[in-house]
């Protein structure tokens, strides 16, 4: 247990989930962790949690863990550039309270964290996708990592690992089984409860990236581990032979950003100093929002100080025409060239993967 360890107020378990061994294991873990309100439902429908306004509905949902069976549509692996070849979801939702949460607007309904009980079925889909990825296969920087599978697109899997054990099962499966070719499991986290992972037979096939940021941006990250605790966890995993990484996101040009990001890179350098055969990557993602995510976030955090001003942004259209508000080109260029230089000088051991 660490300071940021999450304990839900209630756990709802659907009937089908309770019939599966992994679902029952999650129930046992929740009880052992001290959750008193564990409800075994008679059907597979989650009840409405209530809440009179977005803020109270949010609070009820964020204190609830649901144990459910992922339907076939959620089990279908999807390409997820530029992070990885494929997305594999062990859960959906996250117990933390980041005021810029990248899940806002992409999940339907109240933000209940859902852990999937049919983990074996989900992981059984992996071998059919090995060798078929478009992002890393064949690229010079990442081709040697094999086909990559991203487990943190819709959740922070480490934030609920003490209650699910799903991540340990996935890391062990990737590390010990022949999945039909070179593979890498990947996930990003803002939590630090890595001790159960240290002795797993990961075989270097899981890359754990820590989402880190400037001190002024960390203020927006409620319910997560503090930055120094994340970096300490990163150092421990690297010493245990895991490939590790930084997801510096969302990058924001806050006041004093150069000094704050420089301090961050220096702290990372100190955290990995002396790690033998360090394998460290860096993924850099600037802040963006969509009309939908802004609306959802303002419902959840009505008094947020997070800048989401369309007039200060440039519109970018996604593949299907969806609008994103990103920083204008001069700001992007300034940030990008600063990070290029700062990474090269302050953290030369990090392999840069992408900027977006
Ligand atoms: Fe959202 Fe990630 Fe923060 Fe969880 S840790 S609230 S998924 S941004």
PDB file of N, CA, C and O and ligand atoms in Angstrom, residues 58 62 93-104 152-156 188-191 211 220-224 250 300-301, ligand 1:
ATOM      1  N   UNK A  58     -20.507  12.353 -10.456  1.00  0.00           N
ATOM      2  CA  UNK A  58     -19.077  12.077 -10.633  1.00  0.00           C
ATOM      3  C   UNK A  58     -18.485  11.476  -9.345  1.00  0.00           C
ATOM      4  O   UNK A  58     -17.781  10.468  -9.371  1.00  0.00           O
ATOM      5  N   UNK A  62     -16.850   7.845  -9.113  1.00  0.00           N
ATOM      6  CA  UNK A  62     -15.403   7.736  -8.886  1.00  0.00           C
ATOM      7  C   UNK A  62     -15.063   6.958  -7.618  1.00  0.00           C
ATOM      8  O   UNK A  62     -13.910   6.592  -7.409  1.00  0.00           O
ATOM      9  N   UNK A  93     -11.792   3.126 -17.163  1.00  0.00           N
ATOM     10  CA  UNK A  93     -12.010   4.104 -16.094  1.00  0.00           C
ATOM     11  C   UNK A  93     -10.841   4.113 -15.133  1.00  0.00           C
ATOM     12  O   UNK A  93      -9.978   3.233 -15.170  1.00  0.00           O
ATOM     13  N   UNK A  94     -10.827   5.133 -14.280  1.00  0.00           N
ATOM     14  CA  UNK A  94      -9.662   5.349 -13.429  1.00  0.00           C
ATOM     15  C   UNK A  94     -10.113   6.064 -12.162  1.00  0.00           C
ATOM     16  O   UNK A  94     -10.965   6.947 -12.227  1.00  0.00           O
ATOM     17  N   UNK A  95      -9.549   5.691 -11.015  1.00  0.00           N
ATOM     18  CA  UNK A  95     -10.004   6.299  -9.769  1.00  0.00           C
ATOM     19  C   UNK A  95      -9.429   7.682  -9.483  1.00  0.00           C
ATOM     20  O   UNK A  95      -9.851   8.333  -8.537  1.00  0.00           O
ATOM     21  N   UNK A  96      -8.466   8.149 -10.274  1.00  0.00           N
ATOM     22  CA  UNK A  96      -7.837   9.440  -9.967  1.00  0.00           C
ATOM     23  C   UNK A  96      -8.722  10.600 -10.443  1.00  0.00           C
ATOM     24  O   UNK A  96      -9.778  10.389 -11.045  1.00  0.00           O
ATOM     25  N   UNK A  97      -8.276  11.811 -10.169  1.00  0.00           N
ATOM     26  CA  UNK A  97      -9.096  13.003 -10.419  1.00  0.00           C
ATOM     27  C   UNK A  97      -8.276  14.069 -11.149  1.00  0.00           C
ATOM     28  O   UNK A  97      -8.089  15.166 -10.637  1.00  0.00           O
ATOM     29  N   UNK A  98      -7.783  13.752 -12.301  1.00  0.00           N
ATOM     30  CA  UNK A  98      -7.003  14.750 -13.045  1.00  0.00           C
ATOM     31  C   UNK A  98      -7.963  15.704 -13.738  1.00  0.00           C
ATOM     32  O   UNK A  98      -8.854  15.267 -14.468  1.00  0.00           O
ATOM     33  N   UNK A  99      -7.729  16.979 -13.545  1.00  0.00           N
ATOM     34  CA  UNK A  99      -8.675  17.965 -14.082  1.00  0.00           C
ATOM     35  C   UNK A  99      -8.576  18.097 -15.597  1.00  0.00           C
ATOM     36  O   UNK A  99      -9.404  18.737 -16.222  1.00  0.00           O
ATOM     37  N   UNK A 100      -7.551  17.506 -16.184  1.00  0.00           N
ATOM     38  CA  UNK A 100      -7.456  17.503 -17.655  1.00  0.00           C
ATOM     39  C   UNK A 100      -7.737  16.109 -18.201  1.00  0.00           C
ATOM     40  O   UNK A 100      -7.431  15.837 -19.354  1.00  0.00           O
ATOM     41  N   UNK A 101      -8.302  15.210 -17.406  1.00  0.00           N
ATOM     42  CA  UNK A 101      -8.320  13.768 -17.722  1.00  0.00           C
ATOM     43  C   UNK A 101      -8.589  13.495 -19.207  1.00  0.00           C
ATOM     44  O   UNK A 101      -9.562  13.970 -19.777  1.00  0.00           O
ATOM     45  N   UNK A 102      -7.701  12.717 -19.792  1.00  0.00           N
ATOM     46  CA  UNK A 102      -7.836  12.435 -21.221  1.00  0.00           C
ATOM     47  C   UNK A 102      -8.967  11.445 -21.503  1.00  0.00           C
ATOM     48  O   UNK A 102      -9.321  11.219 -22.646  1.00  0.00           O
ATOM     49  N   UNK A 103      -9.546  10.866 -20.458  1.00  0.00           N
ATOM     50  CA  UNK A 103     -10.691   9.969 -20.670  1.00  0.00           C
ATOM     51  C   UNK A 103     -12.009  10.745 -20.759  1.00  0.00           C
ATOM     52  O   UNK A 103     -12.997  10.212 -21.256  1.00  0.00           O
ATOM     53  N   UNK A 104     -12.006  11.993 -20.270  1.00  0.00           N
ATOM     54  CA  UNK A 104     -13.260  12.764 -20.277  1.00  0.00           C
ATOM     55  C   UNK A 104     -13.728  12.920 -21.716  1.00  0.00           C
ATOM     56  O   UNK A 104     -12.972  13.328 -22.583  1.00  0.00           O
ATOM     57  N   UNK A 152      -3.081   0.950 -21.313  1.00  0.00           N
ATOM     58  CA  UNK A 152      -3.546   2.090 -20.510  1.00  0.00           C
ATOM     59  C   UNK A 152      -4.313   3.116 -21.337  1.00  0.00           C
ATOM     60  O   UNK A 152      -4.319   4.293 -21.006  1.00  0.00           O
ATOM     61  N   UNK A 153      -4.961   2.661 -22.401  1.00  0.00           N
ATOM     62  CA  UNK A 153      -5.716   3.632 -23.210  1.00  0.00           C
ATOM     63  C   UNK A 153      -6.935   4.140 -22.480  1.00  0.00           C
ATOM     64  O   UNK A 153      -7.308   5.298 -22.609  1.00  0.00           O
ATOM     65  N   UNK A 154      -7.595   3.261 -21.740  1.00  0.00           N
ATOM     66  CA  UNK A 154      -8.854   3.648 -21.106  1.00  0.00           C
ATOM     67  C   UNK A 154      -8.826   3.493 -19.599  1.00  0.00           C
ATOM     68  O   UNK A 154      -9.868   3.471 -18.958  1.00  0.00           O
ATOM     69  N   UNK A 155      -7.653   3.341 -19.031  1.00  0.00           N
ATOM     70  CA  UNK A 155      -7.552   3.175 -17.582  1.00  0.00           C
ATOM     71  C   UNK A 155      -6.125   3.458 -17.148  1.00  0.00           C
ATOM     72  O   UNK A 155      -5.235   3.616 -17.983  1.00  0.00           O
ATOM     73  N   UNK A 156      -5.921   3.536 -15.835  1.00  0.00           N
ATOM     74  CA  UNK A 156      -4.569   3.482 -15.301  1.00  0.00           C
ATOM     75  C   UNK A 156      -4.485   2.130 -14.597  1.00  0.00           C
ATOM     76  O   UNK A 156      -4.958   1.972 -13.462  1.00  0.00           O
ATOM     77  N   UNK A 188       1.016   3.105 -19.143  1.00  0.00           N
ATOM     78  CA  UNK A 188       1.432   4.361 -18.516  1.00  0.00           C
ATOM     79  C   UNK A 188       0.675   4.508 -17.206  1.00  0.00           C
ATOM     80  O   UNK A 188      -0.486   4.111 -17.124  1.00  0.00           O
ATOM     81  N   UNK A 189       1.326   5.080 -16.213  1.00  0.00           N
ATOM     82  CA  UNK A 189       0.666   5.223 -14.912  1.00  0.00           C
ATOM     83  C   UNK A 189       1.049   6.506 -14.205  1.00  0.00           C
ATOM     84  O   UNK A 189       2.131   7.062 -14.441  1.00  0.00           O
ATOM     85  N   UNK A 190       0.157   6.930 -13.309  1.00  0.00           N
ATOM     86  CA  UNK A 190       0.481   8.024 -12.385  1.00  0.00           C
ATOM     87  C   UNK A 190       0.477   7.492 -10.957  1.00  0.00           C
ATOM     88  O   UNK A 190       0.370   8.270 -10.020  1.00  0.00           O
ATOM     89  N   UNK A 191       0.544   6.192 -10.810  1.00  0.00           N
ATOM     90  CA  UNK A 191       0.566   5.598  -9.472  1.00  0.00           C
ATOM     91  C   UNK A 191       1.955   5.023  -9.197  1.00  0.00           C
ATOM     92  O   UNK A 191       2.830   5.036 -10.070  1.00  0.00           O
ATOM     93  N   UNK A 211       3.728   8.696 -16.183  1.00  0.00           N
ATOM     94  CA  UNK A 211       3.234   9.974 -16.658  1.00  0.00           C
ATOM     95  C   UNK A 211       3.696  11.023 -15.655  1.00  0.00           C
ATOM     96  O   UNK A 211       3.362  10.951 -14.467  1.00  0.00           O
ATOM     97  N   UNK A 220      -2.962  19.651 -10.877  1.00  0.00           N
ATOM     98  CA  UNK A 220      -4.256  19.262 -11.442  1.00  0.00           C
ATOM     99  C   UNK A 220      -4.522  17.761 -11.294  1.00  0.00           C
ATOM    100  O   UNK A 220      -5.535  17.268 -11.764  1.00  0.00           O
ATOM    101  N   UNK A 221      -3.576  17.014 -10.703  1.00  0.00           N
ATOM    102  CA  UNK A 221      -3.658  15.552 -10.723  1.00  0.00           C
ATOM    103  C   UNK A 221      -4.063  14.999  -9.355  1.00  0.00           C
ATOM    104  O   UNK A 221      -3.246  14.424  -8.636  1.00  0.00           O
ATOM    105  N   UNK A 222      -5.328  15.163  -9.010  1.00  0.00           N
ATOM    106  CA  UNK A 222      -5.791  14.674  -7.707  1.00  0.00           C
ATOM    107  C   UNK A 222      -5.829  13.143  -7.657  1.00  0.00           C
ATOM    108  O   UNK A 222      -6.078  12.483  -8.664  1.00  0.00           O
ATOM    109  N   UNK A 223      -5.572  12.605  -6.466  1.00  0.00           N
ATOM    110  CA  UNK A 223      -5.712  11.163  -6.259  1.00  0.00           C
ATOM    111  C   UNK A 223      -4.612  10.311  -6.861  1.00  0.00           C
ATOM    112  O   UNK A 223      -4.696   9.083  -6.871  1.00  0.00           O
ATOM    113  N   UNK A 224      -3.552  10.945  -7.366  1.00  0.00           N
ATOM    114  CA  UNK A 224      -2.440  10.181  -7.955  1.00  0.00           C
ATOM    115  C   UNK A 224      -1.260  10.179  -6.989  1.00  0.00           C
ATOM    116  O   UNK A 224      -1.260  10.912  -5.997  1.00  0.00           O
ATOM    117  N   UNK A 250       0.052  16.003 -19.855  1.00  0.00           N
ATOM    118  CA  UNK A 250       0.029  16.862 -21.021  1.00  0.00           C
ATOM    119  C   UNK A 250       0.962  18.049 -20.802  1.00  0.00           C
ATOM    120  O   UNK A 250       0.894  18.729 -19.774  1.00  0.00           O
ATOM    121  N   UNK A 300     -17.405  18.145 -14.158  1.00  0.00           N
ATOM    122  CA  UNK A 300     -16.751  17.458 -13.041  1.00  0.00           C
ATOM    123  C   UNK A 300     -16.001  18.427 -12.128  1.00  0.00           C
ATOM    124  O   UNK A 300     -15.967  18.257 -10.917  1.00  0.00           O
ATOM    125  N   UNK A 301     -15.335  19.414 -12.751  1.00  0.00           N
ATOM    126  CA  UNK A 301     -14.478  20.340 -11.993  1.00  0.00           C
ATOM    127  C   UNK A 301     -14.879  21.781 -12.320  1.00  0.00           C
ATOM    128  O   UNK A 301     -14.151  22.495 -13.022  1.00  0.00           O
TER     129      UNK A 301
HETATM  130 FE1  LIG B   1      -7.509  10.433 -16.202  1.00  0.00          FE
HETATM  131 FE2  LIG B   1      -5.038   9.334 -16.300  1.00  0.00          FE
HETATM  132 FE3  LIG B   1      -5.659  11.066 -14.399  1.00  0.00          FE
HETATM  133 FE4  LIG B   1      -6.748   8.650 -14.381  1.00  0.00          FE
HETATM  134  S1  LIG B   1      -4.566   9.125 -14.099  1.00  0.00           S
HETATM  135  S2  LIG B   1      -7.808  10.577 -13.975  1.00  0.00           S
HETATM  136  S3  LIG B   1      -6.985   8.273 -16.577  1.00  0.00           S
HETATM  137  S4  LIG B   1      -5.570  11.475 -16.616  1.00  0.00           S
END
